[in-house]
Coordinates of N, CA and C and ligand atoms in Angstrom, one line a residue:
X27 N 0.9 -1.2 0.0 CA 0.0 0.0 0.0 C 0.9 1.2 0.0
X28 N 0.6 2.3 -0.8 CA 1.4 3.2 -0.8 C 0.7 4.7 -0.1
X29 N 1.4 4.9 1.3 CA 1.4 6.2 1.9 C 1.7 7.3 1.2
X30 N 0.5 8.0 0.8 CA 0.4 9.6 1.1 C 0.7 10.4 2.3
X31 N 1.0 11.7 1.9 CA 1.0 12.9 2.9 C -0.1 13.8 2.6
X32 N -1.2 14.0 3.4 CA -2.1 15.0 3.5 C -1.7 16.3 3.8
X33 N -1.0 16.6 3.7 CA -0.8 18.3 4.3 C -0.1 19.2 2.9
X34 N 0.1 20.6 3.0 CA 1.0 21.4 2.4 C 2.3 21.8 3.4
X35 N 2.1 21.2 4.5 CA 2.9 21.8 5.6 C 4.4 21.1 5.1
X36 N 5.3 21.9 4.8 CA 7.0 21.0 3.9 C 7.6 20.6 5.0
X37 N 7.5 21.1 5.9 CA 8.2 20.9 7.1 C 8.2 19.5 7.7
X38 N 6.6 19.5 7.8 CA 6.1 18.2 8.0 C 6.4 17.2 6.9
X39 N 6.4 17.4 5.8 CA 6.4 16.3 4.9 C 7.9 15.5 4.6
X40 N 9.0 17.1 4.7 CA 10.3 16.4 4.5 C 10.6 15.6 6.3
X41 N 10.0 16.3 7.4 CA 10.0 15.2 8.1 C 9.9 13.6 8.0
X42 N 8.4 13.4 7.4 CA 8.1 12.0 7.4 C 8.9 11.2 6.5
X43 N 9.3 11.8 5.2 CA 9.8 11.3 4.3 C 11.3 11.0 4.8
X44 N 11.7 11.6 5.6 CA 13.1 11.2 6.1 C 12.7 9.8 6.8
X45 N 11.3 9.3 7.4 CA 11.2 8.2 7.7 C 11.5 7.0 6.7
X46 N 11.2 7.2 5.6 CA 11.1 6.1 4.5 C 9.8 5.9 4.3
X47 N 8.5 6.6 4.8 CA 7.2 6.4 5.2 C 6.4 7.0 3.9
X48 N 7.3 8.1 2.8 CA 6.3 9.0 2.2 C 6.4 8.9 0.6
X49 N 5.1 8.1 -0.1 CA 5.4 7.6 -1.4 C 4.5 8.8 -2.7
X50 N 3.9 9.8 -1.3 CA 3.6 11.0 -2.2 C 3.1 11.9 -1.2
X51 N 2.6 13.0 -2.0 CA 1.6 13.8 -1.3 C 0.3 14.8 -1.7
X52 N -0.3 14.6 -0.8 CA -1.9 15.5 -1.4 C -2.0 16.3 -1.1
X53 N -2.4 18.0 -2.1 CA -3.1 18.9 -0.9 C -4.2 19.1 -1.7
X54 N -4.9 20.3 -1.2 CA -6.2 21.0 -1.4 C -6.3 22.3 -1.3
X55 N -7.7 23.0 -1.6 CA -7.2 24.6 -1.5 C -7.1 24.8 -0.2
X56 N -7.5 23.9 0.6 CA -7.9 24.5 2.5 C -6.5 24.3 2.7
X57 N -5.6 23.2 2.4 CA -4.3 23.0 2.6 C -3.6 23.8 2.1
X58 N -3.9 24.0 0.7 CA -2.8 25.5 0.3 C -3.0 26.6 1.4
X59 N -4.2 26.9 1.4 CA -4.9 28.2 2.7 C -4.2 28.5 3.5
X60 N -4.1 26.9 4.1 CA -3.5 26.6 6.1 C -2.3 26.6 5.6
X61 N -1.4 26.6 4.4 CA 0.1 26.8 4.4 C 0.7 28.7 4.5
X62 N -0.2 29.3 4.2 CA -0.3 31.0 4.6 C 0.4 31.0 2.7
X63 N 0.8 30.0 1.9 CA 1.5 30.3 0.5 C 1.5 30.6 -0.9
X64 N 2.1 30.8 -1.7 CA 1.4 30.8 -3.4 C 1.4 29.6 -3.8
X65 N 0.8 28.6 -4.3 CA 0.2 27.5 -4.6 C 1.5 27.0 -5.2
X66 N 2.1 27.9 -6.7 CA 3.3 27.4 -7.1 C 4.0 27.3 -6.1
X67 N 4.4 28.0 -5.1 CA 5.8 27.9 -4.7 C 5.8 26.7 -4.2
X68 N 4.2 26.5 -2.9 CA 4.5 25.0 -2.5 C 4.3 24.0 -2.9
X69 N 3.6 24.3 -4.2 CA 4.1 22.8 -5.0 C 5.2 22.4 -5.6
X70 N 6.0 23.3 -5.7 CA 7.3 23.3 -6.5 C 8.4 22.8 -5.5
X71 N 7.9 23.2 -4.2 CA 8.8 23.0 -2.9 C 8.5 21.3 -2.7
X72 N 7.4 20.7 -2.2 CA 7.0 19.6 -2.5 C 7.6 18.6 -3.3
X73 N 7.3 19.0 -4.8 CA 7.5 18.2 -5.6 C 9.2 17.8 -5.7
X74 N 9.9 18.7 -5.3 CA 11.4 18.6 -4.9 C 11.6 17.9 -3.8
X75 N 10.9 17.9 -3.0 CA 10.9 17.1 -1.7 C 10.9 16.1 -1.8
X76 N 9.5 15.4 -2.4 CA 9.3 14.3 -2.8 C 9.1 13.6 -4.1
X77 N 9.3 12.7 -4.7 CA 10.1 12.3 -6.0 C 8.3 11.7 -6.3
X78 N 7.7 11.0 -5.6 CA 6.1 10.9 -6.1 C 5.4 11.7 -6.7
X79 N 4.0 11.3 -6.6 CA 3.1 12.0 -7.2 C 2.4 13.1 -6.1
X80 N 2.2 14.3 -6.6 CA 2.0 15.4 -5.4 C 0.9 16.0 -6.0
X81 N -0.4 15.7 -5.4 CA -1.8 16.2 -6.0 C -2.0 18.0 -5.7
X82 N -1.8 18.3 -6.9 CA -2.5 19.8 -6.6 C -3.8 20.4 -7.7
X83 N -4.4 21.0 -6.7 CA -6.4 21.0 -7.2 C -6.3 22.3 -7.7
X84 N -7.3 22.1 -8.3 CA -7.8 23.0 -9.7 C -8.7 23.6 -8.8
X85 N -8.6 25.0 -9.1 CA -9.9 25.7 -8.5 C -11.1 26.3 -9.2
X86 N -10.7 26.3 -10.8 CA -12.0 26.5 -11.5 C -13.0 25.8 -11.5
X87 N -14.2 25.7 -11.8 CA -15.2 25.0 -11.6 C -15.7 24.7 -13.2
X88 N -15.4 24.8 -13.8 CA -16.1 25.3 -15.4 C -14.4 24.4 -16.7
X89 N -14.9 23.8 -16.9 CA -13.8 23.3 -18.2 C -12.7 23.5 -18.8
X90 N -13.2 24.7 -19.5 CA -11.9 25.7 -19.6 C -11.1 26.3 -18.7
X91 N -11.6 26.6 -17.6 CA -10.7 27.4 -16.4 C -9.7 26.0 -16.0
X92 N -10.6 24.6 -15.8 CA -9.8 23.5 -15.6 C -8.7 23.0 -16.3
X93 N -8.9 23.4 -17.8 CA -7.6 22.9 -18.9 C -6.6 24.3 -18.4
X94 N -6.9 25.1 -18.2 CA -6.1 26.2 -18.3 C -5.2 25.9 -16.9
X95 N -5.7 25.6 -15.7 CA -5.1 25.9 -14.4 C -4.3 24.4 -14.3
X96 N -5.0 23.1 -15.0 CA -4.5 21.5 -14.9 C -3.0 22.1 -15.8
X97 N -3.2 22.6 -16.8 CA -1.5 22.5 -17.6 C -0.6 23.7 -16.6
X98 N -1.5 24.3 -15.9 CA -0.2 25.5 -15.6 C 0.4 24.6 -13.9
X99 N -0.5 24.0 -13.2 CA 0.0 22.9 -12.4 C 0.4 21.9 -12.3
X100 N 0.7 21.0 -13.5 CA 1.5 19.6 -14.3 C 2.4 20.6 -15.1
X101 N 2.9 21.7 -15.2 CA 4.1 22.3 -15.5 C 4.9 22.8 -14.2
X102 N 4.4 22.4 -13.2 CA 5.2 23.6 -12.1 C 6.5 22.2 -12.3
X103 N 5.8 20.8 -11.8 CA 7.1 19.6 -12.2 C 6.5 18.0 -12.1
X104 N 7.3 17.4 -13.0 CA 6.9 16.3 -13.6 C 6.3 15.2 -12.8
X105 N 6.5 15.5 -11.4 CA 5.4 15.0 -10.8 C 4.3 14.9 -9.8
X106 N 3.8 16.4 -10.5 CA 2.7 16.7 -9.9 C 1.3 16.1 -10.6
X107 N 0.1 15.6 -9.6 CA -1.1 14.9 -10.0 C -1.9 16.3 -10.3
X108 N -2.7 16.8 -10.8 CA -3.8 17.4 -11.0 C -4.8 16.8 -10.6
X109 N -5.1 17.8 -9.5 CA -6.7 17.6 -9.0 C -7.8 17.8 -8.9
X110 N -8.6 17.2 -9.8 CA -10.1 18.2 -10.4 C -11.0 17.3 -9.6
X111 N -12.3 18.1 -9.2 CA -13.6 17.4 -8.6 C -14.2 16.6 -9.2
X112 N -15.0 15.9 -8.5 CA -16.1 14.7 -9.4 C -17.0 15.3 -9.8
X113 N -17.1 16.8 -10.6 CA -18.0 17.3 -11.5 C -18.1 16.7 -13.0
X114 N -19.4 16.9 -13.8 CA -19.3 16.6 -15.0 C -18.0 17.1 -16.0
X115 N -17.6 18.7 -15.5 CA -16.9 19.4 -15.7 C -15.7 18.9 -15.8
X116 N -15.3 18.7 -13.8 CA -14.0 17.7 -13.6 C -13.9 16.3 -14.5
X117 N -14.5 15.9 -14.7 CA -14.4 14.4 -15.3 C -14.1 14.8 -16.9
X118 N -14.4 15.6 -17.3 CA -14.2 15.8 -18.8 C -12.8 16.7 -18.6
X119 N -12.7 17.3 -17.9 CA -11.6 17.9 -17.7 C -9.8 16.8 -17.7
X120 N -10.8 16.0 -16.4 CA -9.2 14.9 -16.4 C -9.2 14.1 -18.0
X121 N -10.1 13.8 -18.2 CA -9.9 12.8 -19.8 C -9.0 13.8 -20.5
X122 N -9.4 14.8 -20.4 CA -8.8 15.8 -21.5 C -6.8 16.1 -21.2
X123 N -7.2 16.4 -19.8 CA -5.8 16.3 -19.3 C -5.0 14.9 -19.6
X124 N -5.7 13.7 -18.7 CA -4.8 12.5 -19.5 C -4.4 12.0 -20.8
X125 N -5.0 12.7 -21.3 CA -5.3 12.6 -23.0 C -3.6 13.7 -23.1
X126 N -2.9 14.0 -22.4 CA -2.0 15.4 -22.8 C -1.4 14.8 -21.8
X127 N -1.2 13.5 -21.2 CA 0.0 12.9 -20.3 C 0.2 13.2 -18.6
X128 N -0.9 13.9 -18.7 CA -0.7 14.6 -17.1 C -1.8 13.0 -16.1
X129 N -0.9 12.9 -14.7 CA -1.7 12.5 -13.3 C -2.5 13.5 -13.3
X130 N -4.2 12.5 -13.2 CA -4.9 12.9 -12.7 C -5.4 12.4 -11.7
X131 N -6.0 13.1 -10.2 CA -6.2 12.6 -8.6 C -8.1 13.2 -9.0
X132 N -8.8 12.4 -9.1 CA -10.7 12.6 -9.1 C -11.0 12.6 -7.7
X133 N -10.9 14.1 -7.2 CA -11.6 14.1 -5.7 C -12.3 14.7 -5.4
X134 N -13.2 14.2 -4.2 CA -14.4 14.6 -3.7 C -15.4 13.3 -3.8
X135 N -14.8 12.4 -4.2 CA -15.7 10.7 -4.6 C -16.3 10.9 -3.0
X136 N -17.5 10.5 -3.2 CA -18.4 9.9 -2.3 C -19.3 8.8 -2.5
X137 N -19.6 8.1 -3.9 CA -20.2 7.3 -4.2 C -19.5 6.0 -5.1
X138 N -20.1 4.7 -5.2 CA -19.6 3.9 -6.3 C -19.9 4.4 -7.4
X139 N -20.8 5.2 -7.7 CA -21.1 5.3 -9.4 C -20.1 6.9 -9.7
X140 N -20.0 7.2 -8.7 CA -18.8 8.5 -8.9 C -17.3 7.7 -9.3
X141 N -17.2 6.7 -8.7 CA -15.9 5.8 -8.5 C -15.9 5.6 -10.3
X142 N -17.1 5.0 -10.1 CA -17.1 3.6 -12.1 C -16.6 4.9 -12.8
X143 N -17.3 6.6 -12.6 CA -17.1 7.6 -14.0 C -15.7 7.6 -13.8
X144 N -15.1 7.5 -12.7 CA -13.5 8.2 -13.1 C -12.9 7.4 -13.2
X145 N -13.2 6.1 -13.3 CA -12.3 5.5 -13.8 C -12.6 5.4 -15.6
X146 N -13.9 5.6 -15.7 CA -14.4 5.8 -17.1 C -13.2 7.2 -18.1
X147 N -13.3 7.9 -16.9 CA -12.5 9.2 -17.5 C -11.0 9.1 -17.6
X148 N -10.7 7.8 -17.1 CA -9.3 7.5 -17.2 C -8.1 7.9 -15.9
X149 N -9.1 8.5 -14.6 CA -8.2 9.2 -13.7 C -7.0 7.8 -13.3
X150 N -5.9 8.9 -13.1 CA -5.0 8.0 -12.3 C -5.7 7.4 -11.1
X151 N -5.6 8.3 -10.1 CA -6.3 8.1 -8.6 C -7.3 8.6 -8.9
X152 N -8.7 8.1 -8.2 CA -9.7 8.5 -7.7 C -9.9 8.7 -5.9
X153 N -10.3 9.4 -5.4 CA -10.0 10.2 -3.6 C -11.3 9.9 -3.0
X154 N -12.0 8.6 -2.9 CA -13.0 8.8 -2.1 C -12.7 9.4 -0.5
X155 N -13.7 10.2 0.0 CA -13.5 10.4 1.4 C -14.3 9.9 2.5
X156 N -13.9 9.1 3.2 CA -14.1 8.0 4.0 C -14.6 8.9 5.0
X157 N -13.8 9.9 6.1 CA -13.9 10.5 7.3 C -15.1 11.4 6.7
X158 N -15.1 11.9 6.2 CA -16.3 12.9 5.5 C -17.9 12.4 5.6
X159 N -17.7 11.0 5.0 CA -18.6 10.1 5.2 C -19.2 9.5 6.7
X160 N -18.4 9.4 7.5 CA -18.2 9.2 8.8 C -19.2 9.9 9.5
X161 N -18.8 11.3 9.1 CA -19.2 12.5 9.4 C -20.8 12.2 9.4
X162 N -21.3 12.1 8.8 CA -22.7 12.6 8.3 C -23.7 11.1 8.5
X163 N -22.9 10.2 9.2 CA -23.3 9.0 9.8 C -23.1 7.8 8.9
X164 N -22.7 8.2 7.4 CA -22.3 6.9 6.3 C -21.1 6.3 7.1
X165 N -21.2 5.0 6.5 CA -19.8 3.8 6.5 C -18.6 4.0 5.9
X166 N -17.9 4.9 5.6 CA -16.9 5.5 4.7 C -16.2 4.0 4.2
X167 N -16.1 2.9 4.9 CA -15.1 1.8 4.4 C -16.1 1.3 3.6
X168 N -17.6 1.4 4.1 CA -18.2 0.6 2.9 C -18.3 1.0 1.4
X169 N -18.0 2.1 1.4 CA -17.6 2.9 -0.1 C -16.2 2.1 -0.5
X170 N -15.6 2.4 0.1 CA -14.0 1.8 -0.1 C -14.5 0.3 -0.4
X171 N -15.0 -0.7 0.3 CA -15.2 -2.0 -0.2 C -15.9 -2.4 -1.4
X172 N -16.8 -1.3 -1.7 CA -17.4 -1.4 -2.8 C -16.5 -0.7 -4.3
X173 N -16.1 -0.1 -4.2 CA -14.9 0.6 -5.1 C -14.0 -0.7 -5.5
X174 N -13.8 -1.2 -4.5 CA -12.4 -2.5 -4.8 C -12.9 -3.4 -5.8
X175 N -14.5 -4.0 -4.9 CA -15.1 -4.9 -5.6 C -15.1 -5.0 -7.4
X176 N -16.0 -3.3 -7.5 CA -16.2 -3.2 -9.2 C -15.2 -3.2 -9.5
X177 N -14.1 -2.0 -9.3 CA -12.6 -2.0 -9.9 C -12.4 -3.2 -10.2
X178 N -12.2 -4.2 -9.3 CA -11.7 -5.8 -9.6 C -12.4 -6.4 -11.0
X179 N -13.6 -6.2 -11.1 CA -14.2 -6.8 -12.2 C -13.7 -6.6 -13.2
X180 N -12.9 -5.2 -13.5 CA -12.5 -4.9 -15.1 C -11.0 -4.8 -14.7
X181 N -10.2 -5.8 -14.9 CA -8.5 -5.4 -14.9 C -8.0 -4.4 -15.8
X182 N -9.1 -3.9 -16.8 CA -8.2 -2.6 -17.7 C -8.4 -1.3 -16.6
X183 N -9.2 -1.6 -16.0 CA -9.4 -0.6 -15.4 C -7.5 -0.2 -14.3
X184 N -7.2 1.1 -15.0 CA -5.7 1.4 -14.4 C -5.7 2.2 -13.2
X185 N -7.4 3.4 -12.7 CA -7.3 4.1 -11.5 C -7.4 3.3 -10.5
X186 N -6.4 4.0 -9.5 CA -5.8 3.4 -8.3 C -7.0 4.5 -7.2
X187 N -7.4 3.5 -6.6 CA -8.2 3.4 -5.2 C -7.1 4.7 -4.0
X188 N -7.8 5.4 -3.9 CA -6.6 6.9 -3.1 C -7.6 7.4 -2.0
X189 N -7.1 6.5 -0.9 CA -8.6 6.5 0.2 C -8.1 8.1 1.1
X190 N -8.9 8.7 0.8 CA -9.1 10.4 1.6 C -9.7 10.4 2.8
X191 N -9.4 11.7 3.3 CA -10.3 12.3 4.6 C -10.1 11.1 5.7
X192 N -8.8 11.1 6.0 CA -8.6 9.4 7.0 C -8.6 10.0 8.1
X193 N -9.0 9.8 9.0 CA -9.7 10.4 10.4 C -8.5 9.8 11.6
X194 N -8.4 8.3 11.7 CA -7.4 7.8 12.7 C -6.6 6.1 11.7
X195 N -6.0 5.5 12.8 CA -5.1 4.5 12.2 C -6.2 3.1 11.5
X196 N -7.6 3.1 12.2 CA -8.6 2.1 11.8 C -9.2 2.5 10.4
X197 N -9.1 3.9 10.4 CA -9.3 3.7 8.6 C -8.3 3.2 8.1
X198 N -7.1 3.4 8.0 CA -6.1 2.8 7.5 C -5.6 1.4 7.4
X199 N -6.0 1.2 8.3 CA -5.7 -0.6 8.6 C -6.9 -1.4 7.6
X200 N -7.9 -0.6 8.3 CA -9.7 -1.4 7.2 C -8.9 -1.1 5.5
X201 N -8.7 -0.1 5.5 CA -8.3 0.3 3.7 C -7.3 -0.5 3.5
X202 N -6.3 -1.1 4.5 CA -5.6 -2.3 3.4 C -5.8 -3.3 3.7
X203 N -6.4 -3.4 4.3 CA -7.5 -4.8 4.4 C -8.5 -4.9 3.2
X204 N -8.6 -3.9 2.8 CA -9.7 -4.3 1.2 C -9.0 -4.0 0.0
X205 N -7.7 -3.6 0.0 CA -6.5 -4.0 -0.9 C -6.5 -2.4 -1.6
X206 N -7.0 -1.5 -0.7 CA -7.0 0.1 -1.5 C -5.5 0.2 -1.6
X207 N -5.1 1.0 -3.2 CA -4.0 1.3 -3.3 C -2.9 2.2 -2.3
X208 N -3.9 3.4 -2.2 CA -3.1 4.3 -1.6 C -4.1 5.2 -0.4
X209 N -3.2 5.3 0.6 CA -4.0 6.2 1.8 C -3.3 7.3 1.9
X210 N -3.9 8.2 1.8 CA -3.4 9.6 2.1 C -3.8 10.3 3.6
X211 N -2.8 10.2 4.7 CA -2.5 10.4 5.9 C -2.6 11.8 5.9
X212 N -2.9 12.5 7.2 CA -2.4 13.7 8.1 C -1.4 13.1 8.7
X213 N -0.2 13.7 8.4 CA 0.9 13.8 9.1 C 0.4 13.4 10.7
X214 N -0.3 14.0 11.7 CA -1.1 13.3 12.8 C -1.6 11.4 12.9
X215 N -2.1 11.4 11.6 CA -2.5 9.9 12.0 C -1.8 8.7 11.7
X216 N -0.2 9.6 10.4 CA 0.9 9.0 10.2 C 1.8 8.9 11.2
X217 N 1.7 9.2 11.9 CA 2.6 9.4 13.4 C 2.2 8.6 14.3
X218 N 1.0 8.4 14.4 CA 0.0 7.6 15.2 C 0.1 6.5 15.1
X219 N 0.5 6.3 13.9 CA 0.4 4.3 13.4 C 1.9 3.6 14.1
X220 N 2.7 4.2 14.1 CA 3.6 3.9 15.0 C 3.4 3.4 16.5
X221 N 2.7 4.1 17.1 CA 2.8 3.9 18.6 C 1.8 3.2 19.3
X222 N 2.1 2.2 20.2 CA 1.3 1.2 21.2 C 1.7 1.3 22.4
X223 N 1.3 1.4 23.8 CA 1.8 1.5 24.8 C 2.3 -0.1 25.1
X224 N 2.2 -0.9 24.7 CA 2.7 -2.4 25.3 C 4.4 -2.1 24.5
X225 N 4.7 -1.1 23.4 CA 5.6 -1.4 23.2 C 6.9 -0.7 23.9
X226 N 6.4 0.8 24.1 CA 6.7 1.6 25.1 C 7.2 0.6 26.5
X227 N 6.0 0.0 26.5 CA 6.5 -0.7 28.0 C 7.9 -1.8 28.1
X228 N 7.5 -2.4 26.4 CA 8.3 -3.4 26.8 C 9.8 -3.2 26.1
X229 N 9.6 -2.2 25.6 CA 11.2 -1.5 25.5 C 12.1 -0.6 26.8
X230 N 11.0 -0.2 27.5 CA 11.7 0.2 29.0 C 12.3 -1.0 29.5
X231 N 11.4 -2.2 30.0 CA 11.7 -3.5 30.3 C 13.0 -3.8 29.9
X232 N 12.7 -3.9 28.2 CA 14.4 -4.8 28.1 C 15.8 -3.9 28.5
X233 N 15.4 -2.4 28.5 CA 16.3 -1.3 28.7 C 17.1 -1.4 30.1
X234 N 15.3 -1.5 30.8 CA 15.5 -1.5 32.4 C 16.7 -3.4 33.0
X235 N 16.7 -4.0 31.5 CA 17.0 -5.4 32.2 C 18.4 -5.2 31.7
X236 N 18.6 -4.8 30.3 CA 20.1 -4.5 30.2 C 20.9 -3.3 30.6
X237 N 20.0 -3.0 31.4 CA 21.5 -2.0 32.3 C 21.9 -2.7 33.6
X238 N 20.9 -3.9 33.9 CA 21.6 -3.9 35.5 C 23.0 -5.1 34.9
X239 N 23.0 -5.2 33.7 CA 24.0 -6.1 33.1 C 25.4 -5.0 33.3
X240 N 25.3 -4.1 33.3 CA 26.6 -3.4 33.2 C 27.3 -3.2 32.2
X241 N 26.8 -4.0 30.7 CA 27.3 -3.9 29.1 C 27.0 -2.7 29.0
X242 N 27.6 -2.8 27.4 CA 27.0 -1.9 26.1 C 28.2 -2.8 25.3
X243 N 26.6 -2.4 24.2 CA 27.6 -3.2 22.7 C 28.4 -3.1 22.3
X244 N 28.7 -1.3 22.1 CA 29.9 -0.8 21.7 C 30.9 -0.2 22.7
Ligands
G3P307 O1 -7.1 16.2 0.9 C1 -8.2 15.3 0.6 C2 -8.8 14.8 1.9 O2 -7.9 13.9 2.5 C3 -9.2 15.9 2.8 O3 -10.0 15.3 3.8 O4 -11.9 15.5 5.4 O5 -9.6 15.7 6.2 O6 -10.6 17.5 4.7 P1 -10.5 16.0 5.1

């Protein structure tokens, strides 16, 4: 399964990526917003950072605004995803763009029959949002289970499953449990997946047992 970074924050991202943890990254306009920056710069800062695919969104709403803003954001560098909505608009938009070689990320998916169009439209990733879903009392993984399912039925089918809006570590564990390609983390819940108190404990323990030894390795 390949980890995403949810944030614009660089700071955070060349963090995690120093882990060996970070196989791309997402933002959005709220994420450009909360970075205080100009859109190019931090995706240009990003995409330098990290050698994946780095989703950055289209803010026109309307077709033409979308061919215009998709090529000036798949120029900032070669591996940036363009990220248009699950509008009629967005969907004709990405065909158009992949049709001209660019990643395209179809976000805002909330449904299976939103899932079937983008992969109809040819998206790279499709971004259903799970936590979103959550939200409003839906099963966000039962969207994700059902996405897997149809995807499976057609192997031409190339869009990669890009599970969004991940709230804590049980969406993440459920999503590769149904074989989703990629989860795109908050740096917060990527942090999180690391830590158990039994392990905390039982690394004090062996610590606490090899010092009354009086060693060290080196
Ligand atoms: O960036 C796409 C998605 O992960 C955002 O989800 O619900 O945390 O705003 P949310």
């Amino acid at each position: 399964m390949k980890f995403f970074v949810d944030t614009a924050d660089v700071a955070e991202i060349r963090a995690l990526a120093a882990l060996g943890m970070v196989d791309g990254v997402t933002t959005n306009p709220s994420l450009i917003a909360k970075s205080g920056r100009k859109i190019a710069d931090v995706i240009a800062e990003i995409c330098a950072a990290v050698p994946g695919p780095v989703s950055a969104e289209v803010t026109a709403t309307e077709f033409d605004g979308m061919m215009k803003e998709g090529r000036y954001l798949k120029a900032i560098a070669p591996n940036v995803a363009v990220k248009v909505p699950l509008t009629v608009d967005g969907l004709r938009a990405c065909k158009a763009l992949v049709g001209e070689g660019a990643m395209v990320n179809v976000t805002l998916c909330f449904s299976a029959a939103q899932a079937i169009l983008a992969a109809k439209a040819g998206a790279t990733f499709v971004s259903p949002f799970v936590g979103r879903l959550d939200d409003v009392g839906q099963d966000g993984m039962v969207l994700i289970a059902e996405i897997v399912e149809i995807y499976g039925n057609y192997p031409a089918i190339g869009t990669e499953i890009l599970v969004a809006s991940i709230r804590h570590p049980i969406h993440l564990v459920e999503a590769a449990k149904l074989g989703a390609h990629v989860a795109t983390l908050p740096p917060s819940v990527l942090r999180a997946l690391f830590n158990h108190p039994l392990t905390d404990k039982g690394l004090a323990a062996f610590l606490a047992d090899w010092a009354k030894t009086g060693q060290s390795i080196l």
